[in-house]
Short mmCIF file of C-alpha atoms in Angstrom, two decimals:
data_model
loop_
_atom_site.label_atom_id
_atom_site.label_comp_id
_atom_site.label_asym_id
_atom_site.label_seq_id
_atom_site.Cartn_x
_atom_site.Cartn_y
_atom_site.Cartn_z
CA MET D 1 0.00 0.00 0.00
CA LYS D 2 1.31 3.42 -0.93
CA ASP D 3 1.91 5.86 1.92
CA LYS D 4 -0.37 8.86 1.93
CA LYS D 5 1.20 12.29 1.79
CA GLY D 6 0.93 14.55 4.80
CA THR D 7 1.76 11.97 7.45
CA ASN D 8 4.79 13.91 8.69
CA ILE D 9 2.76 17.11 8.91
CA LEU D 10 0.08 15.38 10.98
CA ILE D 11 2.70 13.89 13.29
CA PHE D 12 4.29 17.34 13.75
CA VAL D 13 0.91 18.97 14.45
CA GLY D 14 0.09 16.20 16.93
CA TRP D 15 3.29 16.65 18.93
CA LEU D 16 2.98 20.43 18.83
CA SER D 17 -0.61 20.24 20.10
CA ILE D 18 0.38 17.95 22.95
CA ILE D 19 3.21 20.25 24.03
CA LEU D 20 0.95 23.32 23.85
CA ALA D 21 -1.81 21.51 25.75
CA PHE D 22 0.50 20.89 28.70
CA PHE D 23 1.45 24.57 28.96
CA THR D 24 -1.77 26.40 28.07
CA PRO D 25 -5.10 26.28 29.89
CA SER D 26 -7.08 25.77 26.67
CA ILE D 27 -8.74 22.42 25.98
CA PHE D 28 -8.47 23.14 22.26
CA HIS D 29 -4.92 21.75 21.89
CA GLY D 30 -5.74 18.46 23.61
CA PHE D 31 -8.76 18.07 21.35
CA ILE D 32 -6.59 18.74 18.27
CA ALA D 33 -4.05 16.12 19.41
CA PHE D 34 -6.83 13.59 19.98
CA CYS D 35 -8.32 14.27 16.53
CA VAL D 36 -4.92 14.01 14.82
CA GLY D 37 -4.40 10.68 16.57
CA LEU D 38 -7.79 9.49 15.40
CA VAL D 39 -7.05 10.47 11.79
CA LEU D 40 -3.62 8.84 11.88
CA ARG D 41 -5.09 5.66 13.33
CA LYS D 42 -8.06 5.33 10.97
CA ASP D 43 -7.02 6.90 7.66
CA TYR D 44 -3.23 6.68 7.59
CA GLU D 45 -2.89 3.29 9.32
CA LYS D 46 -0.33 4.63 11.79
CA LYS D 47 -1.82 2.83 14.76
CA GLN D 48 1.09 3.43 17.12
CA TYR D 49 1.22 7.20 16.55
CA GLY D 50 -2.55 7.39 16.61
CA MET D 51 -2.88 5.70 19.98
CA VAL D 52 -0.04 7.76 21.48
CA PHE D 53 -1.61 11.04 20.36
CA MET D 54 -5.05 10.02 21.56
CA VAL D 55 -3.83 9.00 25.02
CA LEU D 56 -1.51 12.00 25.41
CA GLY D 57 -4.22 14.34 24.14
CA ILE D 58 -6.51 13.20 26.95
CA MET D 59 -3.75 13.15 29.56
CA SER D 60 -2.52 16.61 28.57
CA GLU D 61 -5.91 17.99 29.53
CA ILE D 62 -6.30 16.13 32.81
CA VAL D 63 -2.79 16.28 34.33
CA PRO D 64 -2.25 20.09 34.30
CA HIS D 65 -5.66 20.70 35.88
CA VAL D 66 -4.96 18.15 38.63
CA ILE D 67 -1.54 19.67 39.29
CA GLY D 68 -3.08 23.14 39.46
CA PHE D 69 -5.78 21.94 41.85
CA LEU D 70 -3.18 20.32 44.11
CA LEU D 71 -0.96 23.42 44.06
CA ILE D 72 -3.86 25.69 44.98
CA GLY D 73 -4.78 23.38 47.86
CA TYR D 74 -1.19 23.32 49.07
CA MET D 75 -0.84 27.09 48.83
CA GLU D 76 -4.03 27.64 50.84
CA LYS D 77 -2.76 25.38 53.63
CA ALA D 78 0.77 26.81 53.59
CA PHE D 79 -0.23 30.45 53.87
#
C-alpha cells in the first residue's frame, strides 16, 4: 500500500498540540491532538502514533488541571 502524503505534517501537528496543551489552559490543543491521533489511526494506518496522540491528548488535559488543583490546595494550607 502506498503511503499517503501529509503523514509527517500530521505527526508534527500532533506533537505540537500535545506540548501546547501541557502549557496552556485551553482544551483546544488536547482536542486537536486527539483528533490528529484518530485520523492517523483510521485513515493513515499509523496505529502506534494514533494511539499515542489520543492518550496523550486526553492526559494533557487532565494532568495540568490536577496539578493546578493540588498546588492551589497546598498554597491555601501553607499560607
